[in-house]
Amino acid sequence: MLNRRDTLKSLLLGTAALSTGIALPWRAFAQQDERFPNPLKIPPLLEGNVVDGLRHYDLRLQEGVSQFLPGLSTPTWGINGDYLGPTIRMRDGEKVRLNVHNALPEDTSMHWHGFLVPAVCDGGPAQVIHPGSTWSPEFTVLQGATTNWYHSHLMHATGPQVYKGLAGMIVVEDADSGRLEMPSDYGVDDIPVIVQDREFNADGSFRYVSEYAGMIQGIQGDTILVNGTLHPHFVATTRTVRLRILNASNARTYQFAFADERSFTQIASDGGLLEAPLPRTRMILAPAERAEILVDVSDGREALLVSHGLVSTYGEYPGAMSQLVRSMDTQSFEILAIRPQSALAPSPIVPAQLRQIARLDPSQAVSTRPVRLMMGHGMRSGEDNGPHSGMRTGFGGGFGGGNYSINGRHHNMAFVNERVPLGDIEIWELQNTSPLTHPVHIHNIHFQVLDRNGVPPPPEERGLKDTVRVLSGETVRVILRFEHYRDPETPYMYHCHMLEHEDRGMMAQFVVV
Ligand code: C2O
Ligand code: CU
Ligand code: CU
């Protein structure tokens, strides 16, 4: 017979399961070790060497072999290793030089996502690194304490190259990050959490194929890797753990939470610290978005980071596309088990104020630029047997449902879409007229979100950003000002960060003049 407490407990669990609208099978097993047998891999820290006042970092892009699945090998690409790359640590104000050597059999490029750098150093599709050659951009780090990343950005091949492993994290520290009391011991209480979804073939290789579904949804996998670890756990030795979460998936959006619904504190977004710590229980991150969170594990219980599937609001229409759109990002996942050891070292108390962000004033805006995210509605179904089917999707065999553009124009390296005067305050109006959500990224800027369909953004979007979700039918206005590096010859990119959309043309370029 159930006593009152058991009844209450089952009622509570039942309500929790109902309110999220999905089954939560992990509750029953959350304490069992064998479900997350693998220690979370922590990418090695790359600090570089200072030579004549210039900090040098050596990055070698290479082929490798990784063991993700028991008993199987996966051919992968990595940077100074088999899969992904080291976490590069930089200091605000320092001059750096990155020696990027391409030991791969293909062209590639390497972009510093989140960085404010001269256009020739940006690593976009124009800065191709040929096999056997080394590209060595030099710049001054000037964006303050931030969690950034680096990844391949080759024209039409960003999706497959990032999928193979060409990505890593870059952490920038500044004077404030030393002053504020914050967990900051890398790999101990300051943890990179690079989340990616992958799909595997039976032989262990990654499955990246050009199909109609991938054209619409981007390439989404059913298996989660964190820092290249399957079913990972992390042993916490401190009362508070800081997670630097990077959604480095090609196309999947996550809704992070903890299985026991514990709240956590977001302290930073793409462009660095928020003004004040933000308590949350859910956090949506689209591809390329970052967030730093503090998780309190002082209760000694396992904190299981999960992702709850999103609920689609898209209508049901005949045809494959409506079905594909409706099923996007609806899957739930277990991501990472954080296991506190029995004795925990004390952690700093988060300050109530993290920093002040000077707001750009929309009445001072010199121009407003429309950025229309468009997608053709011509329908195709079945396999995309275009000229580049297989690992390199290219354009596939024509457009139809994959007819992605910005302002009706596919990305064209010979065409500069916008010329932006240095120092002007501008409003960019990101208008999504397509049926899908697109995370829009603008290079070389930390922008501020003004509003979504006229409504001021939620607190998590009031910090500085470089990537923002634009839902179907929405207009998101962002305000920005380019303050450095005039170069009328060399463009920066802005694009959808679902890599298969980017590769298919939802990208444009601007120069700062
Ligand atoms: Cu993270 Cu243009 O890219
Ligand atoms: Cu970028
Ligand atoms: Cu998109």
PDB file of C-alpha atoms in Angstrom, residues 15-283:
ATOM      1  CA  THR A  15       3.007  16.533 -12.471  1.00  0.00           C
ATOM      2  CA  ALA A  16       6.573  17.301 -13.375  1.00  0.00           C
ATOM      3  CA  ALA A  17       6.439  14.840 -16.245  1.00  0.00           C
ATOM      4  CA  LEU A  18       3.119  16.249 -17.413  1.00  0.00           C
ATOM      5  CA  SER A  19       4.186  19.857 -17.267  1.00  0.00           C
ATOM      6  CA  THR A  20       7.157  19.218 -19.520  1.00  0.00           C
ATOM      7  CA  GLY A  21       4.975  17.170 -21.820  1.00  0.00           C
ATOM      8  CA  ILE A  22       7.495  14.365 -22.241  1.00  0.00           C
ATOM      9  CA  ALA A  23       8.465  11.170 -20.508  1.00  0.00           C
ATOM     10  CA  LEU A  24      11.418  11.478 -18.146  1.00  0.00           C
ATOM     11  CA  PRO A  25      12.832   7.969 -17.942  1.00  0.00           C
ATOM     12  CA  TRP A  26      16.133   9.106 -16.422  1.00  0.00           C
ATOM     13  CA  ARG A  27      14.544   9.948 -13.074  1.00  0.00           C
ATOM     14  CA  ALA A  28      14.422   6.331 -12.044  1.00  0.00           C
ATOM     15  CA  PHE A  29      18.018   5.643 -12.981  1.00  0.00           C
ATOM     16  CA  ALA A  30      19.727   8.944 -12.403  1.00  0.00           C
ATOM     17  CA  GLN A  31      21.975   7.642  -9.659  1.00  0.00           C
ATOM     18  CA  GLN A  32      23.233   4.590 -11.512  1.00  0.00           C
ATOM     19  CA  ASP A  33      26.822   5.022 -12.573  1.00  0.00           C
ATOM     20  CA  GLU A  34      26.847   2.748 -15.598  1.00  0.00           C
ATOM     21  CA  ARG A  35      24.609   5.079 -17.568  1.00  0.00           C
ATOM     22  CA  PHE A  36      27.399   7.662 -17.855  1.00  0.00           C
ATOM     23  CA  PRO A  37      30.502   5.488 -17.743  1.00  0.00           C
ATOM     24  CA  ASN A  38      32.916   7.818 -19.523  1.00  0.00           C
ATOM     25  CA  PRO A  39      34.860  10.567 -17.775  1.00  0.00           C
ATOM     26  CA  LEU A  40      34.237  13.850 -19.587  1.00  0.00           C
ATOM     27  CA  LYS A  41      37.199  14.621 -21.826  1.00  0.00           C
ATOM     28  CA  ILE A  42      38.615  18.049 -21.117  1.00  0.00           C
ATOM     29  CA  PRO A  43      40.311  19.523 -24.187  1.00  0.00           C
ATOM     30  CA  PRO A  44      43.918  20.436 -23.361  1.00  0.00           C
ATOM     31  CA  LEU A  45      44.548  24.097 -22.679  1.00  0.00           C
ATOM     32  CA  LEU A  46      46.666  25.874 -25.281  1.00  0.00           C
ATOM     33  CA  GLU A  47      48.339  28.899 -23.703  1.00  0.00           C
ATOM     34  CA  GLY A  48      50.775  29.687 -26.510  1.00  0.00           C
ATOM     35  CA  ASN A  49      54.268  31.139 -26.156  1.00  0.00           C
ATOM     36  CA  VAL A  50      55.216  34.768 -26.030  1.00  0.00           C
ATOM     37  CA  VAL A  51      57.965  35.707 -28.480  1.00  0.00           C
ATOM     38  CA  ASP A  52      58.842  39.408 -28.768  1.00  0.00           C
ATOM     39  CA  GLY A  53      55.558  40.549 -27.230  1.00  0.00           C
ATOM     40  CA  LEU A  54      53.487  38.377 -29.534  1.00  0.00           C
ATOM     41  CA  ARG A  55      51.743  35.297 -28.191  1.00  0.00           C
ATOM     42  CA  HIS A  56      52.065  32.444 -30.696  1.00  0.00           C
ATOM     43  CA  TYR A  57      49.684  29.520 -30.917  1.00  0.00           C
ATOM     44  CA  ASP A  58      50.342  26.551 -33.190  1.00  0.00           C
ATOM     45  CA  LEU A  59      47.334  24.749 -34.595  1.00  0.00           C
ATOM     46  CA  ARG A  60      47.676  21.727 -36.840  1.00  0.00           C
ATOM     47  CA  LEU A  61      44.563  20.610 -38.686  1.00  0.00           C
ATOM     48  CA  GLN A  62      44.860  16.886 -39.204  1.00  0.00           C
ATOM     49  CA  GLU A  63      43.133  13.609 -39.836  1.00  0.00           C
ATOM     50  CA  GLY A  64      42.636  11.252 -36.939  1.00  0.00           C
ATOM     51  CA  VAL A  65      40.772   8.260 -35.601  1.00  0.00           C
ATOM     52  CA  SER A  66      38.520   8.438 -32.557  1.00  0.00           C
ATOM     53  CA  GLN A  67      36.906   5.831 -30.324  1.00  0.00           C
ATOM     54  CA  PHE A  68      33.428   7.059 -29.454  1.00  0.00           C
ATOM     55  CA  LEU A  69      31.466   3.822 -29.618  1.00  0.00           C
ATOM     56  CA  PRO A  70      32.605   0.668 -27.828  1.00  0.00           C
ATOM     57  CA  GLY A  71      34.713  -1.476 -30.154  1.00  0.00           C
ATOM     58  CA  LEU A  72      34.411   0.848 -33.165  1.00  0.00           C
ATOM     59  CA  SER A  73      36.675   3.486 -34.672  1.00  0.00           C
ATOM     60  CA  THR A  74      35.501   6.699 -36.261  1.00  0.00           C
ATOM     61  CA  PRO A  75      37.598   8.543 -38.832  1.00  0.00           C
ATOM     62  CA  THR A  76      37.650  12.134 -37.596  1.00  0.00           C
ATOM     63  CA  TRP A  77      39.410  15.443 -38.036  1.00  0.00           C
ATOM     64  CA  GLY A  78      40.985  17.413 -35.263  1.00  0.00           C
ATOM     65  CA  ILE A  79      43.264  20.252 -34.336  1.00  0.00           C
ATOM     66  CA  ASN A  80      46.486  19.101 -32.618  1.00  0.00           C
ATOM     67  CA  GLY A  81      44.611  15.861 -31.959  1.00  0.00           C
ATOM     68  CA  ASP A  82      42.116  13.399 -33.391  1.00  0.00           C
ATOM     69  CA  TYR A  83      38.860  15.222 -32.791  1.00  0.00           C
ATOM     70  CA  LEU A  84      38.072  18.861 -31.991  1.00  0.00           C
ATOM     71  CA  GLY A  85      40.896  21.082 -30.797  1.00  0.00           C
ATOM     72  CA  PRO A  86      42.536  22.423 -27.668  1.00  0.00           C
ATOM     73  CA  THR A  87      40.897  25.204 -25.667  1.00  0.00           C
ATOM     74  CA  ILE A  88      42.861  28.290 -26.627  1.00  0.00           C
ATOM     75  CA  ARG A  89      43.303  30.757 -23.782  1.00  0.00           C
ATOM     76  CA  MET A  90      43.915  34.387 -24.578  1.00  0.00           C
ATOM     77  CA  ARG A  91      44.166  37.582 -22.572  1.00  0.00           C
ATOM     78  CA  ASP A  92      42.367  40.766 -23.422  1.00  0.00           C
ATOM     79  CA  GLY A  93      44.746  43.362 -24.827  1.00  0.00           C
ATOM     80  CA  GLU A  94      47.412  40.859 -25.866  1.00  0.00           C
ATOM     81  CA  LYS A  95      48.760  40.614 -29.391  1.00  0.00           C
ATOM     82  CA  VAL A  96      48.398  37.096 -30.753  1.00  0.00           C
ATOM     83  CA  ARG A  97      49.493  35.154 -33.790  1.00  0.00           C
ATOM     84  CA  LEU A  98      47.825  31.881 -34.728  1.00  0.00           C
ATOM     85  CA  ASN A  99      49.815  29.569 -36.975  1.00  0.00           C
ATOM     86  CA  VAL A 100      47.178  27.398 -38.601  1.00  0.00           C
ATOM     87  CA  HIS A 101      48.752  24.569 -40.546  1.00  0.00           C
ATOM     88  CA  ASN A 102      46.555  22.516 -42.852  1.00  0.00           C
ATOM     89  CA  ALA A 103      47.733  18.904 -42.813  1.00  0.00           C
ATOM     90  CA  LEU A 104      44.377  17.757 -44.216  1.00  0.00           C
ATOM     91  CA  PRO A 105      43.829  16.470 -47.738  1.00  0.00           C
ATOM     92  CA  GLU A 106      41.378  19.318 -48.501  1.00  0.00           C
ATOM     93  CA  ASP A 107      41.178  23.083 -48.496  1.00  0.00           C
ATOM     94  CA  THR A 108      39.818  24.560 -45.331  1.00  0.00           C
ATOM     95  CA  SER A 109      39.662  27.845 -43.417  1.00  0.00           C
ATOM     96  CA  MET A 110      39.603  28.719 -39.728  1.00  0.00           C
ATOM     97  CA  HIS A 111      37.261  31.341 -38.302  1.00  0.00           C
ATOM     98  CA  TRP A 112      37.506  32.903 -34.820  1.00  0.00           C
ATOM     99  CA  HIS A 113      33.813  32.985 -33.953  1.00  0.00           C
ATOM    100  CA  GLY A 114      32.975  35.825 -31.583  1.00  0.00           C
ATOM    101  CA  PHE A 115      36.174  37.749 -32.261  1.00  0.00           C
ATOM    102  CA  LEU A 116      36.581  41.357 -33.252  1.00  0.00           C
ATOM    103  CA  VAL A 117      39.419  41.139 -35.776  1.00  0.00           C
ATOM    104  CA  PRO A 118      40.551  42.720 -39.051  1.00  0.00           C
ATOM    105  CA  ALA A 119      38.650  41.163 -41.962  1.00  0.00           C
ATOM    106  CA  VAL A 120      41.795  39.566 -43.400  1.00  0.00           C
ATOM    107  CA  CYS A 121      42.270  37.709 -40.084  1.00  0.00           C
ATOM    108  CA  ASP A 122      38.648  36.580 -39.769  1.00  0.00           C
ATOM    109  CA  GLY A 123      39.122  33.183 -41.383  1.00  0.00           C
ATOM    110  CA  GLY A 124      35.988  33.328 -43.490  1.00  0.00           C
ATOM    111  CA  PRO A 125      35.499  31.548 -46.818  1.00  0.00           C
ATOM    112  CA  ALA A 126      37.891  33.960 -48.575  1.00  0.00           C
ATOM    113  CA  GLN A 127      40.877  33.029 -46.385  1.00  0.00           C
ATOM    114  CA  VAL A 128      41.328  29.531 -47.742  1.00  0.00           C
ATOM    115  CA  ILE A 129      44.157  27.432 -46.302  1.00  0.00           C
ATOM    116  CA  HIS A 130      45.379  24.964 -48.907  1.00  0.00           C
ATOM    117  CA  PRO A 131      46.677  21.518 -47.918  1.00  0.00           C
ATOM    118  CA  GLY A 132      50.263  21.733 -46.743  1.00  0.00           C
ATOM    119  CA  SER A 133      50.190  25.464 -46.142  1.00  0.00           C
ATOM    120  CA  THR A 134      50.091  27.605 -43.014  1.00  0.00           C
ATOM    121  CA  TRP A 135      47.957  30.686 -42.438  1.00  0.00           C
ATOM    122  CA  SER A 136      49.174  33.026 -39.700  1.00  0.00           C
ATOM    123  CA  PRO A 137      46.785  35.837 -38.810  1.00  0.00           C
ATOM    124  CA  GLU A 138      47.908  38.351 -36.178  1.00  0.00           C
ATOM    125  CA  PHE A 139      45.639  40.600 -34.180  1.00  0.00           C
ATOM    126  CA  THR A 140      45.110  42.218 -30.815  1.00  0.00           C
ATOM    127  CA  VAL A 141      42.549  40.597 -28.538  1.00  0.00           C
ATOM    128  CA  LEU A 142      40.048  43.309 -27.680  1.00  0.00           C
ATOM    129  CA  GLN A 143      36.747  41.843 -26.690  1.00  0.00           C
ATOM    130  CA  GLY A 144      37.004  41.290 -22.946  1.00  0.00           C
ATOM    131  CA  ALA A 145      36.299  38.071 -21.065  1.00  0.00           C
ATOM    132  CA  THR A 146      34.301  35.810 -23.388  1.00  0.00           C
ATOM    133  CA  THR A 147      33.719  32.208 -24.377  1.00  0.00           C
ATOM    134  CA  ASN A 148      34.274  31.926 -28.111  1.00  0.00           C
ATOM    135  CA  TRP A 149      35.102  29.220 -30.566  1.00  0.00           C
ATOM    136  CA  TYR A 150      36.952  28.458 -33.739  1.00  0.00           C
ATOM    137  CA  HIS A 151      35.773  26.352 -36.626  1.00  0.00           C
ATOM    138  CA  SER A 152      36.167  25.675 -40.317  1.00  0.00           C
ATOM    139  CA  HIS A 153      34.326  28.145 -42.559  1.00  0.00           C
ATOM    140  CA  LEU A 154      35.044  26.854 -46.048  1.00  0.00           C
ATOM    141  CA  MET A 155      32.546  27.760 -48.732  1.00  0.00           C
ATOM    142  CA  HIS A 156      29.943  24.985 -49.207  1.00  0.00           C
ATOM    143  CA  ALA A 157      31.870  22.675 -46.859  1.00  0.00           C
ATOM    144  CA  THR A 158      31.572  24.211 -43.400  1.00  0.00           C
ATOM    145  CA  GLY A 159      28.907  21.659 -42.445  1.00  0.00           C
ATOM    146  CA  PRO A 160      30.870  18.495 -43.293  1.00  0.00           C
ATOM    147  CA  GLN A 161      34.193  19.855 -41.994  1.00  0.00           C
ATOM    148  CA  VAL A 162      32.823  20.930 -38.620  1.00  0.00           C
ATOM    149  CA  TYR A 163      30.957  17.626 -38.399  1.00  0.00           C
ATOM    150  CA  LYS A 164      34.253  15.747 -38.794  1.00  0.00           C
ATOM    151  CA  GLY A 165      35.705  17.733 -35.896  1.00  0.00           C
ATOM    152  CA  LEU A 166      37.197  21.035 -36.999  1.00  0.00           C
ATOM    153  CA  ALA A 167      36.142  23.116 -34.003  1.00  0.00           C
ATOM    154  CA  GLY A 168      37.357  24.140 -30.578  1.00  0.00           C
ATOM    155  CA  MET A 169      36.819  26.655 -27.786  1.00  0.00           C
ATOM    156  CA  ILE A 170      38.606  29.940 -27.142  1.00  0.00           C
ATOM    157  CA  VAL A 171      38.443  31.488 -23.690  1.00  0.00           C
ATOM    158  CA  VAL A 172      39.412  35.132 -23.300  1.00  0.00           C
ATOM    159  CA  GLU A 173      40.267  36.460 -19.849  1.00  0.00           C
ATOM    160  CA  ASP A 174      40.421  40.110 -18.909  1.00  0.00           C
ATOM    161  CA  ALA A 175      41.188  42.204 -15.838  1.00  0.00           C
ATOM    162  CA  ASP A 176      37.593  41.831 -14.612  1.00  0.00           C
ATOM    163  CA  SER A 177      37.687  38.045 -14.793  1.00  0.00           C
ATOM    164  CA  GLY A 178      40.575  38.222 -12.313  1.00  0.00           C
ATOM    165  CA  ARG A 179      38.826  40.743 -10.071  1.00  0.00           C
ATOM    166  CA  LEU A 180      35.430  39.075  -9.869  1.00  0.00           C
ATOM    167  CA  GLU A 181      35.368  36.037  -7.657  1.00  0.00           C
ATOM    168  CA  MET A 182      34.332  33.286 -10.005  1.00  0.00           C
ATOM    169  CA  PRO A 183      35.175  29.613 -10.469  1.00  0.00           C
ATOM    170  CA  SER A 184      38.027  29.828 -12.968  1.00  0.00           C
ATOM    171  CA  ASP A 185      40.245  26.783 -12.538  1.00  0.00           C
ATOM    172  CA  TYR A 186      40.160  25.215 -15.999  1.00  0.00           C
ATOM    173  CA  GLY A 187      39.057  21.591 -15.949  1.00  0.00           C
ATOM    174  CA  VAL A 188      38.442  21.724 -12.193  1.00  0.00           C
ATOM    175  CA  ASP A 189      35.584  24.152 -11.577  1.00  0.00           C
ATOM    176  CA  ASP A 190      35.573  25.942 -14.945  1.00  0.00           C
ATOM    177  CA  ILE A 191      34.559  23.373 -17.528  1.00  0.00           C
ATOM    178  CA  PRO A 192      34.203  23.545 -21.307  1.00  0.00           C
ATOM    179  CA  VAL A 193      31.012  21.791 -22.440  1.00  0.00           C
ATOM    180  CA  ILE A 194      31.021  21.471 -26.228  1.00  0.00           C
ATOM    181  CA  VAL A 195      27.723  19.864 -27.195  1.00  0.00           C
ATOM    182  CA  GLN A 196      27.321  18.156 -30.551  1.00  0.00           C
ATOM    183  CA  ASP A 197      24.874  15.672 -32.010  1.00  0.00           C
ATOM    184  CA  ARG A 198      26.186  12.999 -34.323  1.00  0.00           C
ATOM    185  CA  GLU A 199      24.825  10.082 -36.258  1.00  0.00           C
ATOM    186  CA  PHE A 200      26.889   6.955 -36.775  1.00  0.00           C
ATOM    187  CA  ASN A 201      26.978   4.340 -39.522  1.00  0.00           C
ATOM    188  CA  ALA A 202      27.108   0.679 -38.485  1.00  0.00           C
ATOM    189  CA  ASP A 203      30.900   0.636 -39.043  1.00  0.00           C
ATOM    190  CA  GLY A 204      31.391   3.487 -36.569  1.00  0.00           C
ATOM    191  CA  SER A 205      31.943   6.253 -39.117  1.00  0.00           C
ATOM    192  CA  PHE A 206      30.016   9.509 -38.908  1.00  0.00           C
ATOM    193  CA  ARG A 207      26.962   9.631 -41.125  1.00  0.00           C
ATOM    194  CA  TYR A 208      26.758  12.920 -43.006  1.00  0.00           C
ATOM    195  CA  VAL A 209      24.640  12.604 -46.095  1.00  0.00           C
ATOM    196  CA  SER A 210      22.884  14.948 -48.416  1.00  0.00           C
ATOM    197  CA  GLU A 211      19.195  14.227 -48.200  1.00  0.00           C
ATOM    198  CA  TYR A 212      16.059  16.289 -48.341  1.00  0.00           C
ATOM    199  CA  ALA A 213      15.730  16.150 -44.528  1.00  0.00           C
ATOM    200  CA  GLY A 214      19.228  17.524 -44.051  1.00  0.00           C
ATOM    201  CA  MET A 215      18.496  20.316 -46.448  1.00  0.00           C
ATOM    202  CA  ILE A 216      15.518  21.432 -44.351  1.00  0.00           C
ATOM    203  CA  GLN A 217      16.550  20.559 -40.790  1.00  0.00           C
ATOM    204  CA  GLY A 218      20.276  20.600 -41.274  1.00  0.00           C
ATOM    205  CA  ILE A 219      22.230  17.495 -40.284  1.00  0.00           C
ATOM    206  CA  GLN A 220      20.917  16.295 -36.934  1.00  0.00           C
ATOM    207  CA  GLY A 221      22.143  13.218 -35.117  1.00  0.00           C
ATOM    208  CA  ASP A 222      20.601  10.950 -32.496  1.00  0.00           C
ATOM    209  CA  THR A 223      23.757  10.658 -30.356  1.00  0.00           C
ATOM    210  CA  ILE A 224      25.196  13.393 -28.162  1.00  0.00           C
ATOM    211  CA  LEU A 225      28.912  13.945 -27.700  1.00  0.00           C
ATOM    212  CA  VAL A 226      30.275  16.382 -25.134  1.00  0.00           C
ATOM    213  CA  ASN A 227      33.875  17.418 -25.852  1.00  0.00           C
ATOM    214  CA  GLY A 228      33.885  14.296 -28.010  1.00  0.00           C
ATOM    215  CA  THR A 229      32.758  12.058 -25.125  1.00  0.00           C
ATOM    216  CA  LEU A 230      29.800   9.702 -25.352  1.00  0.00           C
ATOM    217  CA  HIS A 231      27.717   9.311 -22.143  1.00  0.00           C
ATOM    218  CA  PRO A 232      30.029  11.514 -20.082  1.00  0.00           C
ATOM    219  CA  HIS A 233      30.239  12.192 -16.387  1.00  0.00           C
ATOM    220  CA  PHE A 234      32.225  14.837 -14.597  1.00  0.00           C
ATOM    221  CA  VAL A 235      33.315  14.512 -10.973  1.00  0.00           C
ATOM    222  CA  ALA A 236      32.821  17.820  -9.182  1.00  0.00           C
ATOM    223  CA  THR A 237      35.265  18.652  -6.399  1.00  0.00           C
ATOM    224  CA  THR A 238      33.834  22.084  -5.612  1.00  0.00           C
ATOM    225  CA  ARG A 239      30.436  23.263  -4.400  1.00  0.00           C
ATOM    226  CA  THR A 240      29.842  25.281  -7.547  1.00  0.00           C
ATOM    227  CA  VAL A 241      30.814  24.321 -11.066  1.00  0.00           C
ATOM    228  CA  ARG A 242      31.018  26.798 -13.931  1.00  0.00           C
ATOM    229  CA  LEU A 243      30.034  25.328 -17.285  1.00  0.00           C
ATOM    230  CA  ARG A 244      30.947  27.112 -20.507  1.00  0.00           C
ATOM    231  CA  ILE A 245      28.340  25.597 -22.776  1.00  0.00           C
ATOM    232  CA  LEU A 246      28.929  25.878 -26.510  1.00  0.00           C
ATOM    233  CA  ASN A 247      26.383  24.520 -28.929  1.00  0.00           C
ATOM    234  CA  ALA A 248      28.796  23.353 -31.628  1.00  0.00           C
ATOM    235  CA  SER A 249      26.171  21.210 -33.358  1.00  0.00           C
ATOM    236  CA  ASN A 250      25.658  21.759 -37.056  1.00  0.00           C
ATOM    237  CA  ALA A 251      21.962  22.434 -36.810  1.00  0.00           C
ATOM    238  CA  ARG A 252      20.348  21.306 -33.563  1.00  0.00           C
ATOM    239  CA  THR A 253      18.919  23.643 -30.940  1.00  0.00           C
ATOM    240  CA  TYR A 254      18.901  22.453 -27.316  1.00  0.00           C
ATOM    241  CA  GLN A 255      16.748  23.361 -24.371  1.00  0.00           C
ATOM    242  CA  PHE A 256      19.075  22.718 -21.463  1.00  0.00           C
ATOM    243  CA  ALA A 257      17.818  21.940 -17.971  1.00  0.00           C
ATOM    244  CA  PHE A 258      18.691  19.621 -15.107  1.00  0.00           C
ATOM    245  CA  ALA A 259      16.771  16.391 -14.713  1.00  0.00           C
ATOM    246  CA  ASP A 260      15.818  17.277 -11.131  1.00  0.00           C
ATOM    247  CA  GLU A 261      14.691  20.752 -12.249  1.00  0.00           C
ATOM    248  CA  ARG A 262      17.292  22.424 -10.035  1.00  0.00           C
ATOM    249  CA  SER A 263      17.884  26.022 -10.960  1.00  0.00           C
ATOM    250  CA  PHE A 264      21.223  27.258 -12.198  1.00  0.00           C
ATOM    251  CA  THR A 265      22.672  30.709 -12.690  1.00  0.00           C
ATOM    252  CA  GLN A 266      23.535  32.080 -16.100  1.00  0.00           C
ATOM    253  CA  ILE A 267      26.393  34.571 -15.878  1.00  0.00           C
ATOM    254  CA  ALA A 268      27.408  35.082 -19.506  1.00  0.00           C
ATOM    255  CA  SER A 269      26.177  34.876 -23.084  1.00  0.00           C
ATOM    256  CA  ASP A 270      28.026  35.054 -26.429  1.00  0.00           C
ATOM    257  CA  GLY A 271      29.618  38.451 -25.820  1.00  0.00           C
ATOM    258  CA  GLY A 272      30.646  37.938 -22.196  1.00  0.00           C
ATOM    259  CA  LEU A 273      29.167  38.534 -18.767  1.00  0.00           C
ATOM    260  CA  LEU A 274      25.541  39.552 -18.309  1.00  0.00           C
ATOM    261  CA  GLU A 275      24.962  42.621 -16.172  1.00  0.00           C
ATOM    262  CA  ALA A 276      23.707  40.476 -13.301  1.00  0.00           C
ATOM    263  CA  PRO A 277      23.528  36.732 -12.612  1.00  0.00           C
ATOM    264  CA  LEU A 278      20.311  35.233 -13.954  1.00  0.00           C
ATOM    265  CA  PRO A 279      18.646  32.290 -12.184  1.00  0.00           C
ATOM    266  CA  ARG A 280      17.099  29.864 -14.675  1.00  0.00           C
ATOM    267  CA  THR A 281      15.702  26.369 -14.980  1.00  0.00           C
ATOM    268  CA  ARG A 282      15.667  26.200 -18.798  1.00  0.00           C
ATOM    269  CA  MET A 283      18.029  27.610 -21.371  1.00  0.00           C
TER     270      MET A 283
END
